[in-house]
Short mmCIF file of C-alpha atoms in Angstrom, two decimals:
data_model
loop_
_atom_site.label_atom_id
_atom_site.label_comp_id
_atom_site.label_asym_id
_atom_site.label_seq_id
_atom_site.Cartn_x
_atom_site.Cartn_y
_atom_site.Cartn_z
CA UNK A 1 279.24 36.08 -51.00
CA UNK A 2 280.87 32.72 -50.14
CA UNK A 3 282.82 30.66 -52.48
CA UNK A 4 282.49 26.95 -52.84
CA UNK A 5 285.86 25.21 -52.79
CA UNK A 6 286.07 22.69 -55.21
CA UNK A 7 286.77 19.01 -53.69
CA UNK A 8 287.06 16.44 -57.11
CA UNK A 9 285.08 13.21 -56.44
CA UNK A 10 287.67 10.82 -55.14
CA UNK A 11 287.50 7.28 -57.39
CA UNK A 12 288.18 4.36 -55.59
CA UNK A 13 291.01 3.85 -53.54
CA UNK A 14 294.32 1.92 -55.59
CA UNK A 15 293.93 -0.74 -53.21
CA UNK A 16 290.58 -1.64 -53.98
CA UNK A 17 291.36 -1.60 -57.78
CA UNK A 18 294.05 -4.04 -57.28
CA UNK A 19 291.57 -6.82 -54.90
CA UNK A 20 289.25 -6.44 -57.62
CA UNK A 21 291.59 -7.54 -60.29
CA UNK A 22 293.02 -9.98 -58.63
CA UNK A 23 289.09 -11.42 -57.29
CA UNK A 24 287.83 -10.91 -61.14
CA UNK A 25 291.36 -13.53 -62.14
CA UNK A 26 290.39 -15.80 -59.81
CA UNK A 27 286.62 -16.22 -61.03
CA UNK A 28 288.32 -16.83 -64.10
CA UNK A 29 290.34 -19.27 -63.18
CA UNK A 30 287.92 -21.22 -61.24
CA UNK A 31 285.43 -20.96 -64.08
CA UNK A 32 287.82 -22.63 -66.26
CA UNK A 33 288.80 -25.29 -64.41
CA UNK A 34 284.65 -26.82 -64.31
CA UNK A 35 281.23 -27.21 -63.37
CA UNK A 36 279.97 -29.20 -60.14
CA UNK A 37 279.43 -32.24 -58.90
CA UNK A 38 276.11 -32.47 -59.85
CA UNK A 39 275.97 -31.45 -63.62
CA UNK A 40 278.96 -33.12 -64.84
CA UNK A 41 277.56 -32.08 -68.35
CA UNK A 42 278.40 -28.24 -67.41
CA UNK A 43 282.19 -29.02 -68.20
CA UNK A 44 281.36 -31.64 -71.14
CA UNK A 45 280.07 -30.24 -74.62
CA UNK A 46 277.03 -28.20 -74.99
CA UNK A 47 274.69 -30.90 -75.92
CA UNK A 48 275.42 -32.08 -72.32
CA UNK A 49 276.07 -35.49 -73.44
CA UNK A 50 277.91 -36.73 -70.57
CA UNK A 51 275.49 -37.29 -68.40
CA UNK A 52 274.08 -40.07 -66.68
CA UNK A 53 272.95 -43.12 -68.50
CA UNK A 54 269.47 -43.84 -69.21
CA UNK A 55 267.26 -46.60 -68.84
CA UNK A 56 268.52 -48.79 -71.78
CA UNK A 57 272.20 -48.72 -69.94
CA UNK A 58 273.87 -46.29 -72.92
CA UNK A 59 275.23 -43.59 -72.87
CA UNK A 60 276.85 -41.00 -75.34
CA UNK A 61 281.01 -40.68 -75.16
CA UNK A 62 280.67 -36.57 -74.72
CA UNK A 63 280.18 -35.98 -78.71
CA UNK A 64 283.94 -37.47 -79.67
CA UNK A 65 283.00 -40.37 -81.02
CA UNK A 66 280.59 -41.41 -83.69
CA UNK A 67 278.59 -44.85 -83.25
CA UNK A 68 280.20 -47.73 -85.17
CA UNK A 69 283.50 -45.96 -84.72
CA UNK A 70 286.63 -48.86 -84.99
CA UNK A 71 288.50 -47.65 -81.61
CA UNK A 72 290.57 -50.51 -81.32
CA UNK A 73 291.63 -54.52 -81.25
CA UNK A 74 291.37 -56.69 -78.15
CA UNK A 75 294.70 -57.52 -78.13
CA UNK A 76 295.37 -53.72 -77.34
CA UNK A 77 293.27 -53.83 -73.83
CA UNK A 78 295.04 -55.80 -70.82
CA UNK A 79 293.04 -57.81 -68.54
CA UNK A 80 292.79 -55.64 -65.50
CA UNK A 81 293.80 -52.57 -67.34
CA UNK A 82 292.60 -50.49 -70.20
CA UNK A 83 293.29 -48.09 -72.76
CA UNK A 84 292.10 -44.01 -73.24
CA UNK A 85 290.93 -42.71 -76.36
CA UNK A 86 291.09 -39.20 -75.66
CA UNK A 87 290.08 -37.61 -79.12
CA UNK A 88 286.61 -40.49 -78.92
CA UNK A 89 286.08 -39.59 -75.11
CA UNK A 90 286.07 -42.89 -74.37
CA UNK A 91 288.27 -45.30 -71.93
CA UNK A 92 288.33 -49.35 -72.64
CA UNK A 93 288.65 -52.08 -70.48
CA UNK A 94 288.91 -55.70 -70.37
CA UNK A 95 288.04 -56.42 -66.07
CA UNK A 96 288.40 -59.90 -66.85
CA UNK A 97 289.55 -61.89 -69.41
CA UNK A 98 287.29 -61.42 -72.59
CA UNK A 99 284.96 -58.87 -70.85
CA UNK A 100 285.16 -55.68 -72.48
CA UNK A 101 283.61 -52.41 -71.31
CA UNK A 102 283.77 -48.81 -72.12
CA UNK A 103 283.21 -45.75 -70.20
CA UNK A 104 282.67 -42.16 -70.85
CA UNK A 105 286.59 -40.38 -70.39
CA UNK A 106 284.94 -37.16 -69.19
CA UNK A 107 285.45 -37.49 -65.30
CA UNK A 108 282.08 -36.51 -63.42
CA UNK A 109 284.09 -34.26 -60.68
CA UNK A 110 284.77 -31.52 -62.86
CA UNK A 111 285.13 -32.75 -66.40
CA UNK A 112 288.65 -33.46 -66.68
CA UNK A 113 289.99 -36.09 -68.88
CA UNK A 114 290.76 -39.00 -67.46
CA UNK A 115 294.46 -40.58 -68.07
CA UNK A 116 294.97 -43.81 -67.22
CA UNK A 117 294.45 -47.29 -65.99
CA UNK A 118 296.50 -48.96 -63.28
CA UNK A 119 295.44 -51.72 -60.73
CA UNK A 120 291.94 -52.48 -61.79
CA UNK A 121 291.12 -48.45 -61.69
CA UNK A 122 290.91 -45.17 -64.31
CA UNK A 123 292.11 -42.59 -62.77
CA UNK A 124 292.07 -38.45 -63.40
CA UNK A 125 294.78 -36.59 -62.61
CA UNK A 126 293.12 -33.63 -62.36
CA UNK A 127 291.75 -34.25 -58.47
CA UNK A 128 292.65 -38.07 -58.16
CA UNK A 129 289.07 -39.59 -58.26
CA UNK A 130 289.38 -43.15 -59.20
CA UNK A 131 286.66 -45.40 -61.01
CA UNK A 132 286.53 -49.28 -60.92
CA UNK A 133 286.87 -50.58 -64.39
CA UNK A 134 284.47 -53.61 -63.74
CA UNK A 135 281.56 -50.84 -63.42
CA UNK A 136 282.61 -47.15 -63.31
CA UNK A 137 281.77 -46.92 -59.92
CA UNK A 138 284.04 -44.12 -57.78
CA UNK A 139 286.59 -46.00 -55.49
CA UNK A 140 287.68 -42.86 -54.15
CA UNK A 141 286.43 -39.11 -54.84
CA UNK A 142 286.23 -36.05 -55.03
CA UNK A 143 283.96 -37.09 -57.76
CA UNK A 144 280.52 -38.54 -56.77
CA UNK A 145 279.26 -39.80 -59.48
CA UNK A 146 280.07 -43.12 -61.44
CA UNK A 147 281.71 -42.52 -65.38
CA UNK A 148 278.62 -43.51 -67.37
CA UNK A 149 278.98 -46.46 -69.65
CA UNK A 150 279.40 -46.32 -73.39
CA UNK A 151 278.01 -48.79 -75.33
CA UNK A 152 280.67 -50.98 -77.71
CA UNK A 153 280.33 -54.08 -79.83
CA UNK A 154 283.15 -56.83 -79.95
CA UNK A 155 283.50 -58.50 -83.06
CA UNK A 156 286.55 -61.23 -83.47
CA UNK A 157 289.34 -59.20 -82.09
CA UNK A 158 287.94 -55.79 -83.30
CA UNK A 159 286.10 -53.08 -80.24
CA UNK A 160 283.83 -50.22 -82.12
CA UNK A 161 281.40 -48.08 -80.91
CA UNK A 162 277.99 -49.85 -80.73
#
């Protein structure tokens, strides 16, 4: 009669316990940090309201701010600069004097907020892509996409949300 030596099934090998830990972090990580280039409503809110303008030339601020919304006063935006309103979504800007515009705040790269306004461009801080505050185009990327515009309404010195 022969006997069968028992030989336990061997589990996987520590190493490849530890590289799979340390790949499953990293897919968090990445995950958490945005969508593409080419949704930039995958990192905005689930209604995917930052996405590209329409047809009429309006577009939704990302579901922070509510239409007819007082954001701020005139005397608040430079010329050449601008303001963020980060709980709205929304960035201001006065390109020249008495022109105000607003844009969405949600950056199209990867849905970072953007900060702030310096020489004639909003920048995010999360990559550095810059937008031109006379149209939201990109002046310099990663980001592809231009920040859509949000519609406002100036009324003496007050700026809502048309």
């Amino acid at each position: 009669m022969t006997s069968a030596s028992f030989h336990p099934a061997s589990g996987p090998a520590r190493r490849t316990v530890v590289a799979a830990a340390g790949a499953a972090g990293l897919a968090v990580a990445l995950t958490a940090c945005g969508g593409s280039d080419d949704d930039p409503s995958a990192s905005a809110d689930s209604s995917g309201a930052a996405g590209a303008t329409g047809g009429s030339g309006s577009a939704s601020t990302g579901g922070g701010a509510a239409a007819g919304a007082a954001l701020t006063t005139t005397a608040d935006i430079p010329e050449g600069g601008g303001k963020v309103f980060a709980d709205q979504k929304v960035v201001v800007v006065q390109p020249t004097a008495g022109e105000y515009k607003a844009y969405s705040a949600v950056c199209t790269h990867q849905g970072c907020a953007v900060k702030s306004i310096a020489d004639g461009v909003i920048n995010c801080p999360c990559h550095n892509s810059n937008f031109s505050i006379t149209d939201g185009s990109v002046k310099s990327g990663p980001a592809t996409k231009s920040l859509p515009e949000v519609p406002i309404s100036v009324s003496g010195d007050s700026i809502t949300l048309a």
